[in-house]
Amino acid sequence: ASVAAAYGFRVDHIPEAGAVFQTTAGWYGHVGIVMSVNADGSIVVREMNLDSRGIGTLTEGTIPASSVGSFNYIH
């Protein structure tokens, strides 16, 4: 997020469709794309993961509204 901000991208804690969500959790951090923001404040995201199917598995899931504010969003 800090590098994106240095390049002039808006970085905040407000999700919107098309934004990149970013976290520093885990070994290297993680990013994904916000597909939509739901009426209840949760967000649908699409991301690449490492799971039992291997590296680069495309997944889609919902992040609950209670956790949405803990991510950075790059617009």
Backbone as JSON Lines, residues from 0, in Angstrom:
{"i":0,"aa":"A","n":[0.82,-1.19,0.0],"ca":[0.0,0.0,0.0],"c":[0.87,1.26,0.0]}
{"i":1,"aa":"S","n":[1.96,1.23,0.74],"ca":[2.81,2.43,0.8],"c":[3.47,2.72,-0.54]}
{"i":2,"aa":"V","n":[3.84,1.69,-1.26],"ca":[4.44,1.89,-2.58],"c":[3.39,2.41,-3.56]}
{"i":3,"aa":"A","n":[2.18,1.86,-3.49],"ca":[1.09,2.34,-4.37],"c":[0.8,3.81,-4.09]}
{"i":4,"aa":"A","n":[0.78,4.19,-2.82],"ca":[0.54,5.59,-2.47],"c":[1.66,6.49,-3.0]}
{"i":5,"aa":"A","n":[2.9,6.0,-2.93],"ca":[4.03,6.78,-3.43],"c":[3.94,7.0,-4.94]}
{"i":6,"aa":"Y","n":[3.27,6.09,-5.65],"ca":[3.06,6.24,-7.09],"c":[1.8,7.02,-7.42]}
{"i":7,"aa":"G","n":[1.12,7.54,-6.4],"ca":[-0.02,8.4,-6.64],"c":[-1.38,7.74,-6.57]}
{"i":8,"aa":"F","n":[-1.43,6.45,-6.24],"ca":[-2.72,5.78,-6.09],"c":[-3.35,6.19,-4.77]}
{"i":9,"aa":"R","n":[-4.65,6.29,-4.76],"ca":[-5.38,6.55,-3.51],"c":[-5.39,5.26,-2.71]}
{"i":10,"aa":"V","n":[-4.99,5.35,-1.45],"ca":[-4.99,4.2,-0.54],"c":[-5.77,4.6,0.7]}
{"i":11,"aa":"D","n":[-6.78,3.79,1.05],"ca":[-7.59,4.07,2.23],"c":[-8.17,2.77,2.77]}
{"i":12,"aa":"H","n":[-9.11,2.89,3.66],"ca":[-9.76,1.71,4.25],"c":[-11.22,1.6,3.8]}
{"i":13,"aa":"I","n":[-11.52,2.15,2.62],"ca":[-12.89,2.16,2.1],"c":[-12.95,1.28,0.84]}
{"i":14,"aa":"P","n":[-13.61,0.13,0.92],"ca":[-13.66,-0.75,-0.25],"c":[-14.62,-0.24,-1.31]}
{"i":15,"aa":"E","n":[-14.28,-0.53,-2.56],"ca":[-15.2,-0.3,-3.67],"c":[-14.85,-1.3,-4.77]}
{"i":16,"aa":"A","n":[-15.83,-1.65,-5.56],"ca":[-15.62,-2.62,-6.64],"c":[-14.47,-2.16,-7.53]}
{"i":17,"aa":"G","n":[-13.57,-3.08,-7.84],"ca":[-12.42,-2.78,-8.68],"c":[-11.17,-2.4,-7.93]}
{"i":18,"aa":"A","n":[-11.3,-2.1,-6.65],"ca":[-10.12,-1.76,-5.85],"c":[-9.34,-3.02,-5.52]}
{"i":19,"aa":"V","n":[-8.05,-2.85,-5.27],"ca":[-7.21,-3.93,-4.79],"c":[-7.25,-3.9,-3.27]}
{"i":20,"aa":"F","n":[-7.55,-5.05,-2.63],"ca":[-7.43,-5.08,-1.18],"c":[-6.06,-5.62,-0.85]}
{"i":21,"aa":"Q","n":[-5.48,-5.11,0.25],"ca":[-4.12,-5.48,0.61],"c":[-4.01,-5.64,2.12]}
{"i":22,"aa":"T","n":[-3.26,-6.66,2.54],"ca":[-2.96,-6.87,3.93],"c":[-1.49,-7.24,4.08]}
{"i":23,"aa":"T","n":[-0.92,-6.96,5.22],"ca":[0.46,-7.35,5.49],"c":[0.52,-8.65,6.28]}
{"i":24,"aa":"A","n":[-0.61,-9.29,6.52],"ca":[-0.65,-10.54,7.27],"c":[0.06,-11.66,6.5]}
{"i":25,"aa":"G","n":[0.59,-12.6,7.23],"ca":[1.25,-13.75,6.61],"c":[2.71,-13.46,6.31]}
{"i":26,"aa":"W","n":[3.32,-14.35,5.55],"ca":[4.75,-14.21,5.24],"c":[5.05,-12.97,4.43]}
{"i":27,"aa":"Y","n":[4.3,-12.75,3.36],"ca":[4.6,-11.66,2.44],"c":[3.47,-10.66,2.29]}
{"i":28,"aa":"G","n":[2.38,-10.87,2.98],"ca":[1.2,-10.06,2.75],"c":[0.34,-10.7,1.68]}
{"i":29,"aa":"H","n":[-0.69,-10.01,1.28],"ca":[-1.63,-10.6,0.32],"c":[-2.42,-9.5,-0.35]}
{"i":30,"aa":"V","n":[-2.81,-9.72,-1.6],"ca":[-3.67,-8.8,-2.34],"c":[-4.75,-9.59,-3.06]}
{"i":31,"aa":"G","n":[-5.79,-8.91,-3.44],"ca":[-6.87,-9.47,-4.23],"c":[-7.7,-8.32,-4.78]}
{"i":32,"aa":"I","n":[-8.73,-8.65,-5.51],"ca":[-9.6,-7.65,-6.14],"c":[-10.97,-7.66,-5.47]}
{"i":33,"aa":"V","n":[-11.48,-6.48,-5.17],"ca":[-12.85,-6.35,-4.65],"c":[-13.8,-6.45,-5.83]}
{"i":34,"aa":"M","n":[-14.64,-7.47,-5.82],"ca":[-15.59,-7.67,-6.9],"c":[-16.87,-6.85,-6.67]}
{"i":35,"aa":"S","n":[-17.29,-6.79,-5.4],"ca":[-18.5,-6.03,-5.08],"c":[-18.54,-5.75,-3.59]}
{"i":36,"aa":"V","n":[-19.3,-4.71,-3.26],"ca":[-19.58,-4.37,-1.86],"c":[-21.05,-4.66,-1.63]}
{"i":37,"aa":"N","n":[-21.34,-5.5,-0.66],"ca":[-22.71,-5.9,-0.38],"c":[-23.43,-4.89,0.51]}
{"i":38,"aa":"A","n":[-24.75,-4.92,0.49],"ca":[-25.56,-3.99,1.27],"c":[-25.27,-4.06,2.77]}
{"i":39,"aa":"D","n":[-24.85,-5.24,3.25],"ca":[-24.55,-5.38,4.68],"c":[-23.14,-4.94,5.05]}
{"i":40,"aa":"G","n":[-22.38,-4.43,4.07],"ca":[-21.02,-3.96,4.32],"c":[-19.95,-5.0,4.09]}
{"i":41,"aa":"S","n":[-20.32,-6.24,3.85],"ca":[-19.33,-7.27,3.51],"c":[-18.88,-7.05,2.07]}
{"i":42,"aa":"I","n":[-17.75,-7.66,1.72],"ca":[-17.26,-7.52,0.35],"c":[-16.98,-8.89,-0.25]}
{"i":43,"aa":"V","n":[-17.19,-8.99,-1.55],"ca":[-16.86,-10.19,-2.3],"c":[-15.52,-9.92,-2.97]}
{"i":44,"aa":"V","n":[-14.56,-10.84,-2.77],"ca":[-13.23,-10.67,-3.3],"c":[-12.83,-11.87,-4.16]}
{"i":45,"aa":"R","n":[-11.95,-11.63,-5.08],"ca":[-11.37,-12.7,-5.9],"c":[-9.86,-12.58,-5.72]}
{"i":46,"aa":"E","n":[-9.22,-13.75,-5.52],"ca":[-7.8,-13.76,-5.23],"c":[-7.17,-15.07,-5.68]}
{"i":47,"aa":"M","n":[-5.86,-15.05,-5.78],"ca":[-5.09,-16.26,-6.07],"c":[-4.54,-16.77,-4.76]}
{"i":48,"aa":"N","n":[-4.6,-18.08,-4.56],"ca":[-4.17,-18.67,-3.31],"c":[-3.33,-19.91,-3.56]}
{"i":49,"aa":"L","n":[-2.71,-20.33,-2.5],"ca":[-2.04,-21.62,-2.46],"c":[-2.91,-22.52,-1.61]}
{"i":50,"aa":"D","n":[-3.42,-23.58,-2.21],"ca":[-4.22,-24.53,-1.44],"c":[-3.9,-25.95,-1.93]}
{"i":51,"aa":"S","n":[-4.73,-26.89,-1.6],"ca":[-4.46,-28.28,-1.96],"c":[-4.37,-28.5,-3.47]}
{"i":52,"aa":"R","n":[-4.9,-27.57,-4.26],"ca":[-4.83,-27.69,-5.72],"c":[-3.54,-27.09,-6.28]}
{"i":53,"aa":"G","n":[-2.77,-26.41,-5.43],"ca":[-1.49,-25.86,-5.86],"c":[-1.47,-24.34,-5.87]}
{"i":54,"aa":"I","n":[-0.36,-23.83,-6.32],"ca":[-0.15,-22.37,-6.4],"c":[-1.03,-21.8,-7.5]}
{"i":55,"aa":"G","n":[-1.57,-20.62,-7.27],"ca":[-2.32,-19.93,-8.29],"c":[-3.76,-20.36,-8.43]}
{"i":56,"aa":"T","n":[-4.33,-20.91,-7.38],"ca":[-5.72,-21.31,-7.42],"c":[-6.59,-20.06,-7.26]}
{"i":57,"aa":"L","n":[-7.45,-19.8,-8.23],"ca":[-8.35,-18.65,-8.18],"c":[-9.52,-18.98,-7.27]}
{"i":58,"aa":"T","n":[-9.74,-18.13,-6.27],"ca":[-10.86,-18.33,-5.35],"c":[-11.67,-17.04,-5.24]}
{"i":59,"aa":"E","n":[-12.91,-17.21,-4.84],"ca":[-13.78,-16.06,-4.59],"c":[-14.44,-16.31,-3.26]}
{"i":60,"aa":"G","n":[-14.52,-15.28,-2.44],"ca":[-15.13,-15.42,-1.13],"c":[-15.65,-14.1,-0.63]}
{"i":61,"aa":"T","n":[-16.26,-14.15,0.53],"ca":[-16.84,-12.97,1.14],"c":[-16.1,-12.66,2.43]}
{"i":62,"aa":"I","n":[-15.69,-11.41,2.57],"ca":[-15.09,-10.93,3.81],"c":[-16.19,-10.24,4.59]}
{"i":63,"aa":"P","n":[-16.42,-10.64,5.84],"ca":[-17.52,-10.05,6.61],"c":[-17.28,-8.57,6.91]}
{"i":64,"aa":"A","n":[-18.37,-7.85,7.05],"ca":[-18.31,-6.41,7.31],"c":[-17.44,-6.09,8.52]}
{"i":65,"aa":"S","n":[-17.44,-6.96,9.51],"ca":[-16.65,-6.71,10.73],"c":[-15.15,-6.72,10.47]}
{"i":66,"aa":"S","n":[-14.7,-7.27,9.36],"ca":[-13.27,-7.35,9.04],"c":[-12.84,-6.42,7.91]}
{"i":67,"aa":"V","n":[-13.79,-5.86,7.21],"ca":[-13.5,-5.05,6.01],"c":[-12.56,-3.88,6.3]}
{"i":68,"aa":"G","n":[-12.71,-3.25,7.44],"ca":[-11.9,-2.07,7.77],"c":[-10.46,-2.37,8.11]}
{"i":69,"aa":"S","n":[-10.1,-3.62,8.25],"ca":[-8.72,-3.96,8.6],"c":[-7.81,-4.07,7.37]}
{"i":70,"aa":"F","n":[-8.36,-3.91,6.19],"ca":[-7.58,-4.0,4.96],"c":[-7.3,-2.61,4.4]}
{"i":71,"aa":"N","n":[-6.22,-2.5,3.63],"ca":[-5.98,-1.31,2.81],"c":[-6.66,-1.55,1.48]}
{"i":72,"aa":"Y","n":[-7.14,-0.48,0.86],"ca":[-7.74,-0.56,-0.46],"c":[-7.0,0.42,-1.38]}
{"i":73,"aa":"I","n":[-6.53,-0.1,-2.49],"ca":[-5.78,0.68,-3.45],"c":[-6.69,0.94,-4.64]}
{"i":74,"aa":"H","n":[-6.9,2.22,-4.95],"ca":[-7.85,2.61,-6.0],"c":[-7.12,3.21,-7.18]}
